Coordinates of C-alpha atoms and ligand atoms in Angstrom, one line a residue:
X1 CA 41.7 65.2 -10.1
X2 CA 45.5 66.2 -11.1
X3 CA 46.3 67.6 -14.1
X4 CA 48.1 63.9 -15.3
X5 CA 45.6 61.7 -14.2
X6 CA 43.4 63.7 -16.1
X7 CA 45.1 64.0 -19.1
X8 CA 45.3 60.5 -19.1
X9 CA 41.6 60.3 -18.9
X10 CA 41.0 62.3 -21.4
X11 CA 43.4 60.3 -23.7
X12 CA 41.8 57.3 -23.0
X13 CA 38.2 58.7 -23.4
X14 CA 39.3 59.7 -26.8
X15 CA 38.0 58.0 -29.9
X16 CA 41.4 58.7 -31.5
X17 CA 43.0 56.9 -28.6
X18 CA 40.9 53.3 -29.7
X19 CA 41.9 54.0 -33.4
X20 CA 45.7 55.3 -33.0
X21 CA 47.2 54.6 -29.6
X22 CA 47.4 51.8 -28.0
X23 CA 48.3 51.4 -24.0
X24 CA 51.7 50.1 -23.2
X25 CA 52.0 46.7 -21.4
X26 CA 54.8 46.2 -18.7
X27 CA 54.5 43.1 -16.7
X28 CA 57.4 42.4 -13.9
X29 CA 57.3 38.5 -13.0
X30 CA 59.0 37.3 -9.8
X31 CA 60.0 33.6 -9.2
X32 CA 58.8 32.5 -6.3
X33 CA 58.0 35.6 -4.9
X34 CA 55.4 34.5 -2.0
X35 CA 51.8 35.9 -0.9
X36 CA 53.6 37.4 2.3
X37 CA 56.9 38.9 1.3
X38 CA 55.8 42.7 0.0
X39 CA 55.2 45.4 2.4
X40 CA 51.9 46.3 0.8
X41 CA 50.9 42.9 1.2
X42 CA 51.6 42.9 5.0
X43 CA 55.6 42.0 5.2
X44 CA 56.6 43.6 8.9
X45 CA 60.1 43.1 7.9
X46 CA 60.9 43.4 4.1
X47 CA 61.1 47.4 2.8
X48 CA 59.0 47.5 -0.7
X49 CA 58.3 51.2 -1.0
X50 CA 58.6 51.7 -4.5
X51 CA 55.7 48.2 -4.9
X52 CA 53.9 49.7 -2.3
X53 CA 53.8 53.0 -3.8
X54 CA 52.8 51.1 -6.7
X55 CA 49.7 49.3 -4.8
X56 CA 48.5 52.5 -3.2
X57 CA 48.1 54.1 -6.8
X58 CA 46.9 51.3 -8.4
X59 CA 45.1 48.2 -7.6
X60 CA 46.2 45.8 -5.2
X61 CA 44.6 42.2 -6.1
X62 CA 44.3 39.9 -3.1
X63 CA 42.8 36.7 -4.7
X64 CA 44.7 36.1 -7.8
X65 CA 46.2 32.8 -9.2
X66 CA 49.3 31.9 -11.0
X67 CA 48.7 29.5 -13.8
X68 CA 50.5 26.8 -12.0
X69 CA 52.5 26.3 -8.6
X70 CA 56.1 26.0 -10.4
X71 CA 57.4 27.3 -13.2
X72 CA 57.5 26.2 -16.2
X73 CA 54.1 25.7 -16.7
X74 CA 52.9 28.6 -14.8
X75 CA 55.2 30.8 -17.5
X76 CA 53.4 29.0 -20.5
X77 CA 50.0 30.0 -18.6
X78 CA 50.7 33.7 -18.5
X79 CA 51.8 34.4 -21.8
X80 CA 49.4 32.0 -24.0
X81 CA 46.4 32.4 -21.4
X82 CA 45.5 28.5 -21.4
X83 CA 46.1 26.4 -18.6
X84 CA 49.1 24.3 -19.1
X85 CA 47.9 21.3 -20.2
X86 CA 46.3 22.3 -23.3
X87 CA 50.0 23.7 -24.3
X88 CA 51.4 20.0 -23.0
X89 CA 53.8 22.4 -20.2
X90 CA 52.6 20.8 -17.9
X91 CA 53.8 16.7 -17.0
X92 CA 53.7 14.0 -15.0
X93 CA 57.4 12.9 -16.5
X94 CA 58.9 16.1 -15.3
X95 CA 57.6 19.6 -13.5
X96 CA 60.1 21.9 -15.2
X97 CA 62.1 22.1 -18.4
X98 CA 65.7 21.1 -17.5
X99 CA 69.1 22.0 -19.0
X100 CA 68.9 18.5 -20.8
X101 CA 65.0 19.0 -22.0
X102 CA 64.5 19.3 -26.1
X103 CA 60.4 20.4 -25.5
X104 CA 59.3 24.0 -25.3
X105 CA 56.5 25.9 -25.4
X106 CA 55.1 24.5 -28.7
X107 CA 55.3 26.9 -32.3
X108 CA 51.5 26.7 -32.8
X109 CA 51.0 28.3 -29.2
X110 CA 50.2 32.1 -29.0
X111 CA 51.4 34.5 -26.7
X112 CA 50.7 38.3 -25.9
X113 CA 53.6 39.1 -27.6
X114 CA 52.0 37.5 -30.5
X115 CA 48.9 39.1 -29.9
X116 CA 50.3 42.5 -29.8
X117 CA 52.4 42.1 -32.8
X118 CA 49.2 42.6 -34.5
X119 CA 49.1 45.9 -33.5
X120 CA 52.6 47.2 -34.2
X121 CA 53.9 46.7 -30.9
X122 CA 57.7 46.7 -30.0
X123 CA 58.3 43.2 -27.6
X124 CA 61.1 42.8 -25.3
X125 CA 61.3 39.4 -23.0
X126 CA 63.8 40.3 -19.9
X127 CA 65.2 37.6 -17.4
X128 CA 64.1 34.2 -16.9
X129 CA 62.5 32.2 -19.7
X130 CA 62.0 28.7 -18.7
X131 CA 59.7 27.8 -21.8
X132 CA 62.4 26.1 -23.8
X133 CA 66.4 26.9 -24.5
X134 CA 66.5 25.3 -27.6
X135 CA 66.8 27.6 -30.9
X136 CA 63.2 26.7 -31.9
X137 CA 62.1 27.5 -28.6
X138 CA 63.6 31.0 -27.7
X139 CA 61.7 34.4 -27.3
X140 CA 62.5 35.5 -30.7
X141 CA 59.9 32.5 -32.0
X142 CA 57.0 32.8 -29.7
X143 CA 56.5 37.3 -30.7
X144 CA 59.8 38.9 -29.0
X145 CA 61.9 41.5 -30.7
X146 CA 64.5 41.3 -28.1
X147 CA 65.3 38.7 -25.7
X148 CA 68.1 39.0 -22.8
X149 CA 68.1 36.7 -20.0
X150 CA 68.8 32.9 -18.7
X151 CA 66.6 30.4 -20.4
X152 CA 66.4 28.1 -17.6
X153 CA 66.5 28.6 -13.6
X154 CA 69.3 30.0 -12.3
X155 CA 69.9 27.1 -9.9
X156 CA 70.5 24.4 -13.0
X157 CA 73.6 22.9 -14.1
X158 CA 75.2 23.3 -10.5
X159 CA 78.9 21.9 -11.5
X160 CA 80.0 18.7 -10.2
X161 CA 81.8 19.1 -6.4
X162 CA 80.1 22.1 -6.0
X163 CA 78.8 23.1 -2.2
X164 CA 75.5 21.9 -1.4
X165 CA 72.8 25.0 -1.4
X166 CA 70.4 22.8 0.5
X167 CA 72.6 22.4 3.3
X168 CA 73.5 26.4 3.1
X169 CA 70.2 27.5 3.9
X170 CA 70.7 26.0 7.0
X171 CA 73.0 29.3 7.4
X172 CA 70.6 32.6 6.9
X173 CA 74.0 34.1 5.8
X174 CA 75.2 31.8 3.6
X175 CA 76.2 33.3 0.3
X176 CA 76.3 31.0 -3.0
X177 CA 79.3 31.3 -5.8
X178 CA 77.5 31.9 -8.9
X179 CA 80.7 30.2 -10.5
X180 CA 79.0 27.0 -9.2
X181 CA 76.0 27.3 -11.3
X182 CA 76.7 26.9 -15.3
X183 CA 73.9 29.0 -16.5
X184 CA 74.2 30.9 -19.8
X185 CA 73.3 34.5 -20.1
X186 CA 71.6 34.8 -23.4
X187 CA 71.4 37.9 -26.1
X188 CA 68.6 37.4 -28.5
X189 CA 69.8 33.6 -29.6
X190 CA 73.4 33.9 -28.4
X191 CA 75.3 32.9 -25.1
X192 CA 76.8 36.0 -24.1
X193 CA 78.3 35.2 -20.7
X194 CA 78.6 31.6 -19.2
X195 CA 78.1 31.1 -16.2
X196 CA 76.2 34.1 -16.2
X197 CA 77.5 36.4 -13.2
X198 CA 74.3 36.0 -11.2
X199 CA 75.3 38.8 -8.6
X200 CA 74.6 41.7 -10.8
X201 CA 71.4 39.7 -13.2
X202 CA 68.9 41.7 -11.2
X203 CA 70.8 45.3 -11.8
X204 CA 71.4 44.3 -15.4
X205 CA 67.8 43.3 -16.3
X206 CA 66.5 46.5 -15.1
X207 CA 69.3 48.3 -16.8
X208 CA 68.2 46.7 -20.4
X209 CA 64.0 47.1 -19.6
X210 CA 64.7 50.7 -19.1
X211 CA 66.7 51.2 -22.3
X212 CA 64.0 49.1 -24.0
X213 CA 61.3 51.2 -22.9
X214 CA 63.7 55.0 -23.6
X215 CA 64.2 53.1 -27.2
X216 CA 60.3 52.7 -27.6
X217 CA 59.2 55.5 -26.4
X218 CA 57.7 56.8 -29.4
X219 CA 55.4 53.6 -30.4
X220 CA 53.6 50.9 -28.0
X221 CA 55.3 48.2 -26.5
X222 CA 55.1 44.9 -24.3
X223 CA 58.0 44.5 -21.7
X224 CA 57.8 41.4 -20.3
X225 CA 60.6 41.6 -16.9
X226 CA 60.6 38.2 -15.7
X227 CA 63.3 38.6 -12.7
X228 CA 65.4 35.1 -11.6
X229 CA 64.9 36.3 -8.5
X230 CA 64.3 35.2 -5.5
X231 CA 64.4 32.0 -6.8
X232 CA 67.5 30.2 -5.0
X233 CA 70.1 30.4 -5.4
X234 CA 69.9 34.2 -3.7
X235 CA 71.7 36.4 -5.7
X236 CA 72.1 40.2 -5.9
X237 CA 74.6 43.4 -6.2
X238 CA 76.6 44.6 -3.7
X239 CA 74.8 47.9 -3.0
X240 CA 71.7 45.9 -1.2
X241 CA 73.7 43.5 0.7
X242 CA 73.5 43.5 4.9
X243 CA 70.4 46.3 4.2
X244 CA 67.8 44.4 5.6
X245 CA 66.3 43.3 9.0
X246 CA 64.6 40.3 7.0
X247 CA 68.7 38.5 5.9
X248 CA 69.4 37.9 2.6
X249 CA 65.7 37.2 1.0
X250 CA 64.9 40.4 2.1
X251 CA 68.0 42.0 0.6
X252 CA 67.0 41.2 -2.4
X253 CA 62.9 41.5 -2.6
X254 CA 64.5 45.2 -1.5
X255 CA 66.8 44.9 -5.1
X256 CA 63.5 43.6 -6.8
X257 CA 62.0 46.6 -5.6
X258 CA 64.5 49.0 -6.1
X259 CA 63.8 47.7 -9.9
X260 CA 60.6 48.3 -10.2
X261 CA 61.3 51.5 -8.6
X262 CA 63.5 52.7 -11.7
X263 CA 60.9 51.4 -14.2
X264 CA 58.2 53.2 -12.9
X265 CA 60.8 56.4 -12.5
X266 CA 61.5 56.0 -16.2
X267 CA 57.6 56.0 -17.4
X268 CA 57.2 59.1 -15.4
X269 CA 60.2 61.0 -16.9
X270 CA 59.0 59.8 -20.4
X271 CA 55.4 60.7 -19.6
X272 CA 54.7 57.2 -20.4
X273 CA 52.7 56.7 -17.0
X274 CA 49.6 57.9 -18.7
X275 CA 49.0 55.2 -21.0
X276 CA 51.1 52.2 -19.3
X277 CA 50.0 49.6 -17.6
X278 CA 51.8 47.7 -15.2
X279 CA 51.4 44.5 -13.7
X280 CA 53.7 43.0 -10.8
X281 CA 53.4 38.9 -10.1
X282 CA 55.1 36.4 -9.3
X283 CA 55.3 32.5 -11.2
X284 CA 53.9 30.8 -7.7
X285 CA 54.6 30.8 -3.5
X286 CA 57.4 30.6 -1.9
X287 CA 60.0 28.0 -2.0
X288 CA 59.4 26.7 1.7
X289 CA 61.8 24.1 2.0
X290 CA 65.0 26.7 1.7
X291 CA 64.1 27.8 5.3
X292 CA 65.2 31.8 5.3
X293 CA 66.3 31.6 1.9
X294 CA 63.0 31.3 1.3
X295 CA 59.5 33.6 0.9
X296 CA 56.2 33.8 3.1
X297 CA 52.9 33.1 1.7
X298 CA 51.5 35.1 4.6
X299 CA 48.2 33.7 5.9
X300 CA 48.1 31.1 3.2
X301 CA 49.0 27.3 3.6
X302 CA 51.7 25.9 1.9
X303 CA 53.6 27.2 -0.8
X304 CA 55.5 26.2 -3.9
X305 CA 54.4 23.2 -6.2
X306 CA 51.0 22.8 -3.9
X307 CA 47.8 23.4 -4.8
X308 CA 47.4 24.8 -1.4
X309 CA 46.7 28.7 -2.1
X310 CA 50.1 29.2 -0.3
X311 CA 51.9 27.3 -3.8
X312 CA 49.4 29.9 -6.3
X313 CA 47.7 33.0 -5.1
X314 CA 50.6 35.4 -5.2
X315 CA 50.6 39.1 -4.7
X316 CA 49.5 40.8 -7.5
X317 CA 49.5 45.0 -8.4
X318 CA 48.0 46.6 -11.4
X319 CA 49.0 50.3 -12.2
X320 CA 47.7 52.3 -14.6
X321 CA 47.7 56.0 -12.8
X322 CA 44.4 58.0 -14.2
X323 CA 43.1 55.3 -16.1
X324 CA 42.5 52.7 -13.5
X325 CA 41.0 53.8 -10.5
X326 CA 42.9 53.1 -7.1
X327 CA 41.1 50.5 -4.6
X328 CA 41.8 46.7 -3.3
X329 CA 40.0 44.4 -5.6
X330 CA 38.9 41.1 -3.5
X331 CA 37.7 39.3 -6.6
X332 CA 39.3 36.6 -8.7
X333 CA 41.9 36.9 -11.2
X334 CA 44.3 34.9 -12.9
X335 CA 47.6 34.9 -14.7
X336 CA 46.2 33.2 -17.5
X337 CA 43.6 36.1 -18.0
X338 CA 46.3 38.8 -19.3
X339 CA 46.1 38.0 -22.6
X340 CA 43.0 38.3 -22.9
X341 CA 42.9 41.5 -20.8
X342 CA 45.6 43.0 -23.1
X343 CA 43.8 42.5 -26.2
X344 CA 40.9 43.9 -25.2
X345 CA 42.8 47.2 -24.0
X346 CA 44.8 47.0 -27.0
X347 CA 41.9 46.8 -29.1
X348 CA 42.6 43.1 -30.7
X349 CA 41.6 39.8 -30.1
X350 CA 42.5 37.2 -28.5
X351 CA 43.2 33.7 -31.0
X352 CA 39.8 32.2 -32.0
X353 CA 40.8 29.1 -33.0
X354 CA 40.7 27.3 -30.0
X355 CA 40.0 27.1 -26.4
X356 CA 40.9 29.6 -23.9
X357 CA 40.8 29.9 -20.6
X358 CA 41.3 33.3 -19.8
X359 CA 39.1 36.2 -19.5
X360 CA 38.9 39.9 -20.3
X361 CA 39.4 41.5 -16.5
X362 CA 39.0 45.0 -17.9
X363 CA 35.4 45.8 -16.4
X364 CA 36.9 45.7 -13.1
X365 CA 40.0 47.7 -13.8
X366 CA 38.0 50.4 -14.8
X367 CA 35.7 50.1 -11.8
X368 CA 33.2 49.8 -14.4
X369 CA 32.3 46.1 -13.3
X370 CA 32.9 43.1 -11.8
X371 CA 36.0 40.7 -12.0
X372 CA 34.3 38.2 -14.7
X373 CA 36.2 35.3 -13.3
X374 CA 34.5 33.1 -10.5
X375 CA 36.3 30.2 -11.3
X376 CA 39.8 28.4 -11.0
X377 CA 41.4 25.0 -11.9
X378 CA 44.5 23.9 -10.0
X379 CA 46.3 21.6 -12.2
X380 CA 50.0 20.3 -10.8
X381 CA 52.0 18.0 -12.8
X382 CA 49.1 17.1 -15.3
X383 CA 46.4 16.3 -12.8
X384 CA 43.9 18.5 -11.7
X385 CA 44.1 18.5 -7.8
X386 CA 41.6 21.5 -7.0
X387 CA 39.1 23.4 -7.8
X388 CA 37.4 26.9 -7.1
X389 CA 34.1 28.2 -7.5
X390 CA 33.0 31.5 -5.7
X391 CA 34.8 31.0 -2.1
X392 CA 34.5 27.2 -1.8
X393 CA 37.6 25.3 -3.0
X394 CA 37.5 21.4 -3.5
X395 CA 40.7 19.4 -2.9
X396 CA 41.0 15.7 -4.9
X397 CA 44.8 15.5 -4.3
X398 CA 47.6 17.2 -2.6
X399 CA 50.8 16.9 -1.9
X400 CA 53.7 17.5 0.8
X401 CA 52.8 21.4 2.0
X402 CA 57.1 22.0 1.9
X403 CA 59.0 19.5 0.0
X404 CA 55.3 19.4 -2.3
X405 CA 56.4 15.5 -2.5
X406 CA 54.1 12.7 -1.5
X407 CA 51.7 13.1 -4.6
X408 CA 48.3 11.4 -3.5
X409 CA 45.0 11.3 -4.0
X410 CA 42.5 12.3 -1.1
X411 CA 40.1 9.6 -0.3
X412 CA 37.5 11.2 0.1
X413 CA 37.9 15.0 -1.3
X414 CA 38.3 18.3 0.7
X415 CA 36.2 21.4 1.0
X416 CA 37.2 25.0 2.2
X417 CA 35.3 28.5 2.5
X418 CA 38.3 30.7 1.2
X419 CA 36.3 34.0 2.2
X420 CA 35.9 32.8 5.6
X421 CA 39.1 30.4 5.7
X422 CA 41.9 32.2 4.0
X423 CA 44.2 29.3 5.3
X424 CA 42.5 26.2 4.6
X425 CA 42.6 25.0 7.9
X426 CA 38.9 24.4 8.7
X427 CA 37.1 20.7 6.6
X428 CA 33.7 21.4 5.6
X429 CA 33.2 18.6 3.3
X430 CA 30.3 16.9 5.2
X431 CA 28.2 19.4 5.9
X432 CA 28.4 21.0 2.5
X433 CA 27.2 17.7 0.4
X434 CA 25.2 19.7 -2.4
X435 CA 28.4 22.3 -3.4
X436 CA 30.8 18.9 -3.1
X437 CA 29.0 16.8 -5.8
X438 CA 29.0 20.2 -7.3
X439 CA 32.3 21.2 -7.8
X440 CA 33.2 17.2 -8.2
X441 CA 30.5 17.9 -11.6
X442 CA 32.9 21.1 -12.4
X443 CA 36.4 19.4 -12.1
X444 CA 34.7 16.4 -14.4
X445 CA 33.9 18.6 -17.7
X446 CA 37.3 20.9 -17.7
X447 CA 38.9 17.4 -17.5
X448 CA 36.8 16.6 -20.7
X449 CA 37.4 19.5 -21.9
X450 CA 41.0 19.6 -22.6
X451 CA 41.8 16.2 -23.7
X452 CA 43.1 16.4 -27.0
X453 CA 45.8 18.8 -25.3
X454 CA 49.1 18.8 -26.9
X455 CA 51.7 16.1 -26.0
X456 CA 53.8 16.6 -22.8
X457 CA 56.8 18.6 -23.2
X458 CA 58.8 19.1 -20.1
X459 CA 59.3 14.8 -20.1
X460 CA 61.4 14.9 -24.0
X461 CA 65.2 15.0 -23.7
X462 CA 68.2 15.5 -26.0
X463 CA 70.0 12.8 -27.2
X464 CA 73.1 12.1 -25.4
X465 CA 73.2 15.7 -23.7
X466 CA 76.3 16.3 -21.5
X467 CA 76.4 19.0 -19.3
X468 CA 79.9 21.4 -19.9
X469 CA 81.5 21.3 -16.3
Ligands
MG1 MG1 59.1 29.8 -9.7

């Protein structure tokens, strides 16, 4: 063992370090960064060396699950570690909170940040927030110190004559105007540039996460890096432009990467590696219907707003150098079970006063245990269309595997072997009566189970709202 990972061993072996220090939290969330588009994760094309680096010292998770398949909801999942509906982010009225939405993640919600406030920690949210742009629904109310990002996605409030960036990603080449997208750049709770100048958010983000982590150095903190990227419209600075053989997406998963690269650079140099952990995400798959513009969900069918794994199992690292062992973990995990995981490692709880949904995935990042989840619910737009139990997956509706349009329900439900049919492509329904009425039995009680939610939030709009160009 080297001298730093065991160091770090030692730290974390320590009854002082239960009682007086508590592990650092860094999570960098992608927007629909796909199953397919990271080196580590197979990409041919895209360069990831820094992620992949990343992977090969830390744990590379191959089957686990964003809270939802876009992103609204599948941001409230992460940080309050409920499925959606019980927070009411997810809706039938409306996927995603708009420019001209007055809901947000509700006040009596609790987040990590919130949880870790507990303890003392500093909180920083970077990048996209998506849970609410009105004052009563910023960062600075649900546990963050420090908030500098967009608070809605960065293709909203396109300005009236604007080109179409549909009809752009026709063209692998084509480059948007980021003066055609009227999207605030926010400080704490004030605009500080409108439109923000998208080319440079990426660089800028990681330029603010390290100074937040060089201010903190000293005391335990939760970054929270949620990059706008590669969400479309593609954006990014001029240095990564033309650099790679993938086009444009793949100029800036390389930026992405180059990010991540300079966060991990600065925990080293700060000797901050030894009691950090990171974890890299993404919201959900790969946008499919912007062509090249774009991700990959690899072997996985579908992407984006399905329930298709393509649309949720998204390529997940944890890092923790000398405190979690390196390997490839092929058991379940989910966004929703952070929380949970953090306050265990940060020696709190999680809240107590009512239901959640995710669980404490710390056995198995020790290597001391299994992965405690062996379950998953796939809600989309306030209806539960799937469910997993072990490798079998049961389908009740689905929708469009591209434009995820054409909502319907299945006539007679769907059954996959995920172990043995990573791609959904082979029916097993009939033959497999007995785990069918099964996992029909499961989806039945978590229905019962979270009625009573909290009312729908994404459908609520402001009054007479006007957009400003
Ligand atoms: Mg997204």
């Amino acid at each position: 063992m080297k001298l730093k990972p065991l160091l770090a061993f030692l730290i974390w072996c320590s009854p002082l370090f239960a009682s007086h220090h508590q592990p650092n939290f860094v999570i960098i969330f992608c927007d629909d960064l796909g199953y397919g588009d990271l080196g580590s994760f197979g990409n041919p094309t895209i360069r990831t060396p820094h992620l992949d680096r990343l992977a090969h010292e830390g744990q590379k998770w191959t089957q686990f699950y964003s809270a939802d398949p876009i992103c609204t909801p599948s941001r409230a999942g992460l940080l309050t570690g409920r499925y959606p509906i019980r927070s009411g982010m997810t809706s039938a009225a409306r996927g995603v909170l708009f420019p001209n939405s007055s809901g947000g993640l509700p006040q009596k919600e609790v987040t990590i940040a919130e949880v870790l406030k507990q303890k003392n920690y500093a909180t920083a949210a970077v990048g996209k927030w998506h849970l609410g742009h009105l004052p009563q629904h910023l960062p600075m109310t649900q546990g963050f110190d420090f908030y500098y990002g967009i608070p809605y996605s960065n293709d909203m409030a396109k300005i009236k004559g604007a080109p179409n960036y549909r009809a752009g990603a026709e063209d692998p080449d084509y480059y948007p105007d980021f003066k055609d997208f009227d999207v605030p750049l926010m400080e704490d709770e004030k605009n500080v540039e409108w439109p923000a100048d998208q080319n440079t958010i990426s660089k800028r983000y990681t330029e603010r996460s390290v100074q937040f982590i060089e201010d903190n150095k000293d005391r335990p903190f939760f970054l929270y890096l949620a990059h706008s990227m590669p969400h479309i419209p593609l954006f990014l600075s001029e240095a990564f432009r033309g650099k790679s053989i993938r086009g444009l997406y793949g100029d800036v998963i390389e930026e992405i990467d180059w990010s991540a690269g300079q966060i991990l650079d600065t925990l080293r140099r700060l000797n901050l590696d030894i009691k950090t952990i990171v974890v890299f995400t993404s919201d959900n798959g790969p946008w499919l219907s912007f062509k090249t513009h774009g991700g990959s969900a690899g072997p996985l069918r579908a992407g984006k707003g399905t329930t298709f794994e393509g649309g949720q199992r998204v390529p997940t690292i944890f890092w923790a150098p000398g405190i979690f062992p390196p390997r490839v973990v092929n058991e379940m995990g989910a966004s929703i079970d952070l929380l949970t995981t953090f306050a265990s490692l940060s020696g709190t709880n999680a809240p107590m006063d009512r239901k959640m949904d995710g669980y404490d995935l710390s056995p198995a990042l020790m290597g001391t245990g299994r992965s405690p989840r062996n379950e998953f619910f796939y809600w989309n737009r306030a209806v539960l269309h799937a469910v997993r139990s072990g490798p079998w997956k049961l389908h009740f509706w689905q929708n469009h595997p591209v434009t995820y349009s054409r909502v319907h329900k299945l006539d007679t439900p769907e059954l996959y072997h995920l172990e043995k049919d990573i791609s959904e492509a082979y029916e097993i329904a009939t033959a497999n009566p007995d785990i069918v009425t099964y996992l029909t039995q499961k989806a039945e009680m978590h229905k019962q189970d979270t009625e009573g939610s909290l009312p729908d939030q994404n459908g609520a709009l402001i009054p007479g709202f006007k957009y400003r160009r």
